[in-house]
Structures are given as structure tokens and as C-alpha cells.
Tab-separated table of C-alpha atoms in Angstrom:
chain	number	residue	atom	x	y	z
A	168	UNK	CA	12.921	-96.886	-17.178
A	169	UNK	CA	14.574	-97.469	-20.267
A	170	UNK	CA	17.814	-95.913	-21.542
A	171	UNK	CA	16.683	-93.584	-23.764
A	172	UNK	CA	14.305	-91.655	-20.874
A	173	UNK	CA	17.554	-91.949	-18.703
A	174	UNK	CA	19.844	-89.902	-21.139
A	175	UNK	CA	16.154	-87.961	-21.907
A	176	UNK	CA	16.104	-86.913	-17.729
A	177	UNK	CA	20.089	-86.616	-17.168
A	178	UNK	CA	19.971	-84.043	-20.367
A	179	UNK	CA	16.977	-82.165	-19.083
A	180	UNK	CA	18.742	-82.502	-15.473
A	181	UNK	CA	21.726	-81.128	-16.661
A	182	UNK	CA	20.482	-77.859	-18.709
A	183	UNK	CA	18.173	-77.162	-15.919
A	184	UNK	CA	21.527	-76.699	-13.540
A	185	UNK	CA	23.437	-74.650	-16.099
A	186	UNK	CA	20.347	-72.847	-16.465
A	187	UNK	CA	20.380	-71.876	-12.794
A	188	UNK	CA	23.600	-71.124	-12.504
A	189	UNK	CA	24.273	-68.533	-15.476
A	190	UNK	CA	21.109	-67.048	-13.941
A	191	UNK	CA	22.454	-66.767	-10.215
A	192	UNK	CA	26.001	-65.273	-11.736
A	193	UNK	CA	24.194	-62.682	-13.502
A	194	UNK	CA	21.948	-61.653	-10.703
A	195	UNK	CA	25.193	-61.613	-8.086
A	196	UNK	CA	27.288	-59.793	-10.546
A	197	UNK	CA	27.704	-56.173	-10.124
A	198	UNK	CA	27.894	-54.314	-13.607
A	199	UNK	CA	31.147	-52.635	-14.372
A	200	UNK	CA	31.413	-48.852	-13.142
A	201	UNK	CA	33.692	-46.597	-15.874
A	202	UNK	CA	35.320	-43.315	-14.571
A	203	UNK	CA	37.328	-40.328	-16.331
A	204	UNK	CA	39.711	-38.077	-14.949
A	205	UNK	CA	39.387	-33.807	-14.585
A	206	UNK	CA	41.890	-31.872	-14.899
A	207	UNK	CA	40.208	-28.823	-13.521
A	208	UNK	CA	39.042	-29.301	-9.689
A	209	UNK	CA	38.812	-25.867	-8.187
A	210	UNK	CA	39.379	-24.358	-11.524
A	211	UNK	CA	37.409	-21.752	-13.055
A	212	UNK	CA	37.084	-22.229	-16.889
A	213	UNK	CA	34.827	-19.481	-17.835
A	214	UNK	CA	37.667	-17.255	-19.164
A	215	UNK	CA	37.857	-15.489	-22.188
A	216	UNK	CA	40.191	-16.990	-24.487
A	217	UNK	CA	41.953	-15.654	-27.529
A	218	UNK	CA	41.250	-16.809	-31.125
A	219	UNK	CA	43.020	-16.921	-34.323
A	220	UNK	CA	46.253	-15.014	-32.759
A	221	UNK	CA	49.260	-16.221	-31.034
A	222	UNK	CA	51.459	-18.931	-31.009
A	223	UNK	CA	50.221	-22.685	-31.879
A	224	UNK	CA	50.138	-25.172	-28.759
A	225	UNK	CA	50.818	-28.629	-29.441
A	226	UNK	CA	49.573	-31.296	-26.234
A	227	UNK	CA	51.602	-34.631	-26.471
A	228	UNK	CA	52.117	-37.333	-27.255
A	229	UNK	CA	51.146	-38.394	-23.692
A	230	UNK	CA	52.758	-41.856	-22.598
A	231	UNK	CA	52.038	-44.345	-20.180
A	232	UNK	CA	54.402	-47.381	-18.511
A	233	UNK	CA	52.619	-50.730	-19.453
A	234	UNK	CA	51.283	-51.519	-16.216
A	235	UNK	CA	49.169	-48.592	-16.695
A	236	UNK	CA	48.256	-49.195	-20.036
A	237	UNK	CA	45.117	-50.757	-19.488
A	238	UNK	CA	41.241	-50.422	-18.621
A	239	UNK	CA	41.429	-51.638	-15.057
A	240	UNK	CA	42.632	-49.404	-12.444
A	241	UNK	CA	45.940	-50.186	-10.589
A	242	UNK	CA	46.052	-49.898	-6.558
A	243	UNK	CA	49.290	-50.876	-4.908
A	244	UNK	CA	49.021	-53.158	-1.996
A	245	UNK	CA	52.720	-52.613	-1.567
A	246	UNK	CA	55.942	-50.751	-2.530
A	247	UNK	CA	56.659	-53.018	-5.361
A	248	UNK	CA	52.672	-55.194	-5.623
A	249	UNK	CA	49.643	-53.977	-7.491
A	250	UNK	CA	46.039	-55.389	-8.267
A	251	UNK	CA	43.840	-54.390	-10.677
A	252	UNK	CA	40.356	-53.656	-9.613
A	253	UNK	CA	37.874	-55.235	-12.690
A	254	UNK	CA	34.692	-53.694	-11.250
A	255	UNK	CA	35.754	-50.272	-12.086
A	256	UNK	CA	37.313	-49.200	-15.316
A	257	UNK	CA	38.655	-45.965	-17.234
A	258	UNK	CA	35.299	-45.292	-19.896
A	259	UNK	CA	38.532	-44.407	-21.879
A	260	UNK	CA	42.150	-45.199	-22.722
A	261	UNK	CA	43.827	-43.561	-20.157
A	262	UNK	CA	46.368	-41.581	-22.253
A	263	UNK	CA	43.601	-40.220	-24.313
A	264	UNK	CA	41.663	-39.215	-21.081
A	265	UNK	CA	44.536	-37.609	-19.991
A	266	UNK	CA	45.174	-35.643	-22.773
A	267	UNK	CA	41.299	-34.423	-23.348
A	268	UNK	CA	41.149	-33.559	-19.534
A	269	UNK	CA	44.644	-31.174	-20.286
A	270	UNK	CA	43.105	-30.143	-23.274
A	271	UNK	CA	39.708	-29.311	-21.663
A	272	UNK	CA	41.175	-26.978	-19.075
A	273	UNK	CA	44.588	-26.031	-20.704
A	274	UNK	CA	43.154	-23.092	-22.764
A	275	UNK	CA	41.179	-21.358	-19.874
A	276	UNK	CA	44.916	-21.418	-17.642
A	277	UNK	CA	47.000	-19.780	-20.456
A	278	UNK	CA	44.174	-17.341	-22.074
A	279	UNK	CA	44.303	-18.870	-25.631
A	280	UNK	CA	42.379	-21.780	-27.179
A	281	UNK	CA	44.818	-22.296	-30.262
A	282	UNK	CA	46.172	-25.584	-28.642
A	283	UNK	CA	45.851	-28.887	-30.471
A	284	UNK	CA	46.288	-32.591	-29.602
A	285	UNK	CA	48.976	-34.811	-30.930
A	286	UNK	CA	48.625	-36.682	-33.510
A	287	UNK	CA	48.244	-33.108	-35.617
A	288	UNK	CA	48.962	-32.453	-38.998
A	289	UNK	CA	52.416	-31.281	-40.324
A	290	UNK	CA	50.551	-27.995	-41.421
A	291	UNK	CA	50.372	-25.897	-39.246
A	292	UNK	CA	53.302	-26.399	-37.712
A	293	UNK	CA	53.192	-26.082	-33.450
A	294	UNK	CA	55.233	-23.467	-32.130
A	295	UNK	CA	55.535	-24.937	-28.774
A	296	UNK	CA	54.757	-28.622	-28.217
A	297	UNK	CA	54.338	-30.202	-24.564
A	298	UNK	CA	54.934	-33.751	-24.421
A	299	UNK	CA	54.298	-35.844	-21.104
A	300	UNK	CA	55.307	-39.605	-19.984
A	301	UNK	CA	53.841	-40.114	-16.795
A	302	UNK	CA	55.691	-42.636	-14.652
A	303	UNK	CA	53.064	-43.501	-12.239
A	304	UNK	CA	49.636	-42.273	-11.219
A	305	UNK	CA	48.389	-44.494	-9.032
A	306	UNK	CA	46.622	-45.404	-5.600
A	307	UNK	CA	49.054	-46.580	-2.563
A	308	UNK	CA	48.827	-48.692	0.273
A	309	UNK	CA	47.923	-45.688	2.579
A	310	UNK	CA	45.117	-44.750	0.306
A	311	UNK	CA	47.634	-41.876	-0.981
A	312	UNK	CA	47.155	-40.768	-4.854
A	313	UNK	CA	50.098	-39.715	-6.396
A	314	UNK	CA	51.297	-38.762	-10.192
A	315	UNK	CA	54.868	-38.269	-11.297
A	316	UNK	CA	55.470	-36.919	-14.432
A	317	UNK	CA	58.639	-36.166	-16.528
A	318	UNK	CA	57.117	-33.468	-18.913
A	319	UNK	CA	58.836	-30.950	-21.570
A	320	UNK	CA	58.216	-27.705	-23.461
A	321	UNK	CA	59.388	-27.736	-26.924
A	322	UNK	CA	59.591	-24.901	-29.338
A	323	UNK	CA	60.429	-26.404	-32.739
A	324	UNK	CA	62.883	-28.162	-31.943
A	325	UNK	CA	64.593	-27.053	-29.040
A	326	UNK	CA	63.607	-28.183	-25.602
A	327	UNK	CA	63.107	-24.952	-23.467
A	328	UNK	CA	62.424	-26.982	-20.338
A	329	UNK	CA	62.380	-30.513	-19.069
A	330	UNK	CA	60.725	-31.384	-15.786
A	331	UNK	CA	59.229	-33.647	-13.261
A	332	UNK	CA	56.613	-32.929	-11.663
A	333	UNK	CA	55.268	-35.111	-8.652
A	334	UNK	CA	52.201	-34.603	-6.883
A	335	UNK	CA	50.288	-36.104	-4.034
A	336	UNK	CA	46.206	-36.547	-2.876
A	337	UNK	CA	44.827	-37.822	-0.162
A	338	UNK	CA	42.651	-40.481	-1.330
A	339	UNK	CA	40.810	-43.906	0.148
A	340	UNK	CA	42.107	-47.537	0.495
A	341	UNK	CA	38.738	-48.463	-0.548
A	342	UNK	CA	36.297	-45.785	-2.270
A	343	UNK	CA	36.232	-45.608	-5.658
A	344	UNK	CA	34.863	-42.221	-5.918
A	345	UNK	CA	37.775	-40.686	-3.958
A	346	UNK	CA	40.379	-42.380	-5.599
A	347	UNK	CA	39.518	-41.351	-8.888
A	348	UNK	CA	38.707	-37.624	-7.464
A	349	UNK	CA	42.040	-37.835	-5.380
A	350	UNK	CA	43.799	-38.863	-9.093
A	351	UNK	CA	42.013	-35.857	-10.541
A	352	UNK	CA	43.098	-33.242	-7.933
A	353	UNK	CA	46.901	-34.377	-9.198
A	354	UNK	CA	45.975	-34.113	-12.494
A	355	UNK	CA	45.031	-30.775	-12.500
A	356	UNK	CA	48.292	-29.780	-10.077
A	357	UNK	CA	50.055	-31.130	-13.327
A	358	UNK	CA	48.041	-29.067	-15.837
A	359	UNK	CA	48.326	-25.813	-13.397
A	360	UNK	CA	52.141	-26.621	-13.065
A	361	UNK	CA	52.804	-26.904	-17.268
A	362	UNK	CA	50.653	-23.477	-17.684
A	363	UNK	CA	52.788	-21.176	-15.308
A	364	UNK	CA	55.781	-22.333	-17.265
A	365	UNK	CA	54.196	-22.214	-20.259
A	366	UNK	CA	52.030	-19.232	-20.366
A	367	UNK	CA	55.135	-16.789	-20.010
A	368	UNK	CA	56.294	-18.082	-23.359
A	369	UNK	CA	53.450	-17.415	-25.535
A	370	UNK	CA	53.959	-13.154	-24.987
């Protein structure tokens, strides 16, 4: 055989293996599940709201610590180690899914929809403004969700109340589905515990 068949075979040889082998990653790899948190497990949102009256409700800004900062969801193996799970993503940036889940369920806890999310306009002005850093919302080693929040109510620019909140779920060391349900269920502890402070105010 001369050399030009050799290279001609060890060419053909060689794309034939790649070949197989992007074709046996793709059939073992799972596809990428995406989840988004509720804020309003057990919650009945079929109130009647209010419109056009009462004070203006301003939601955020609503900020994360880095390590949450990302698609991937965060499980802590222990006290002070975390792994990121790459099969299973937020569909959303988490801030912004926490915010829309607030804002979702928000309105039907307090009895008016005039609520906004930050970034809003200068005009009109918020008469209250609730502004949230959560400090972790993860899964632990014991399959335990919990959130912790330090969250405010502002009215112009006064702070009427300042606040942490910290809430726990039972949840799954493994499942998916329960973490992110477990997550939810603190969520919406959060968004019930900001509405019974808040909802006096706006009278």
C-alpha cells in the first residue's frame, strides 16, 4: 500500500471514531431541565384587587451573593462546601424570578395591584418601596431548604422597617422536584411575611 492510501485510511479511520463518539455523547447526555420558583404554594390568588387608588408599591431591587448569581443550582454538601448541579438550571436569572414570583402573588396578599418592579421610572414616584438581599437560599446537607433574607420597607425615604426573615423546608438530598418546591414553600413564607407588615401601611 502506498503512502498516500495510508494517510487516505488513517484520515477516514480517524473521522469515523470522532464520528462515533460525538454521536455516543449526545445519545448518553441528558438534556438540561430549567425550573422557576412560586411564591404562592397554598395561596389563593383569586382576590379582588384594587385599581387606580392607593398608595404606589415599589418591589426591589432584589440582590443576590455571587455564589448564587448564576444558572446552576447550588446544594451544600457541607457547612462551608457547595456544588453546582449543571443538569438542572433556573429558566431565569434568579433575582428576576424572584422578583416576578413576589410580584405575581404580592397584589392578591395586600388587596391592591398598584405595585411595580424596580427598575421603575422616576414618575410616579413609589410611596413605599421593598427592597430584598437574600443571603442564602439554598439546599443543605440534610436535604433542608432554607432562605434568609434581610428585607426593608421604605416610604420615600425613610426606612419604616428593616428585617430578616429566615425560613426553613423540608426538601430532598437528591430530587430535583422537591428541592425546587421545598425553595418555593420559603419563598412564599417570605412574600406572606413582607405583606402582614406591609399591608397595615397602605390604610
Amino acid at each position: 500500500m502506498n503512502l498516500y492510501l495510508t494517510k487516505r485510511l488513517l484520515k477516514y479511520t480517524f473521522l469515523s471514531c470522532l464520528t462515533f463518539l460525538i454521536l455516543s455523547c449526545a445519545k448518553s447526555s441528558k438534556p438540561v431541565e430549567y425550573y422557576m420558583l412560586d411564591a404562592s404554594v397554598g395561596i389563593d390568588n383569586n382576590q379582588t384587587l384594587k385599581g387606580d387608588e392607593g398608595p404606589m408599591i415599589g418591589l426591589g431591587p432584589i440582590r443576590l451573593p455571587e455564589y448564587l448569581d448564576r444558572f446552576q443550582m447550588v446544594v451544600a454538601v457541607s457547612e462551608n462546601k457547595y456544588k453546582l448541579i449543571d443538569g438542572h438550571r433556573w429558566a431565569e436569572k434568579l433575582d428576576q424570578n424572584i422578583s416576578l414570583a413576589l410580584f405575581k402573588t404580592l397584589p392578591s396578599q395586600l388587596g391592591t395591584d398598584r405595585m411595580i418592579r424596580y427598575p421603575w421610572p422616576q414618575r410616579p414616584g413609589v410611596d413605599f418601596q421593598v427592597k430584598i438581599d437574600i443571603l442564602e437560599l439554598n439546599i443543605d446537607q440534610d436535604g433542608r431548604s432554607q432562605l434568609i433574607a434581610q428585607w426593608s420597607i421604605k416610604s420615600r425615604d425613610k426606612t419604616i422597617l428593616n428585617k430578616r426573615s429566615t425560613f426553613t423546608a423540608q426538601a430532598s438530598t437528591t430530587d430535583i422536584d422537591k428541592m425546587v418546591q421545598a425553595q418555593s414553600e420559603c419563598l412564599t413564607k417570605l412574600g406572606q411575611d413582607i405583606a402582614v407588615n406591609l399591608k397595615p401601611l397602605l390604610k
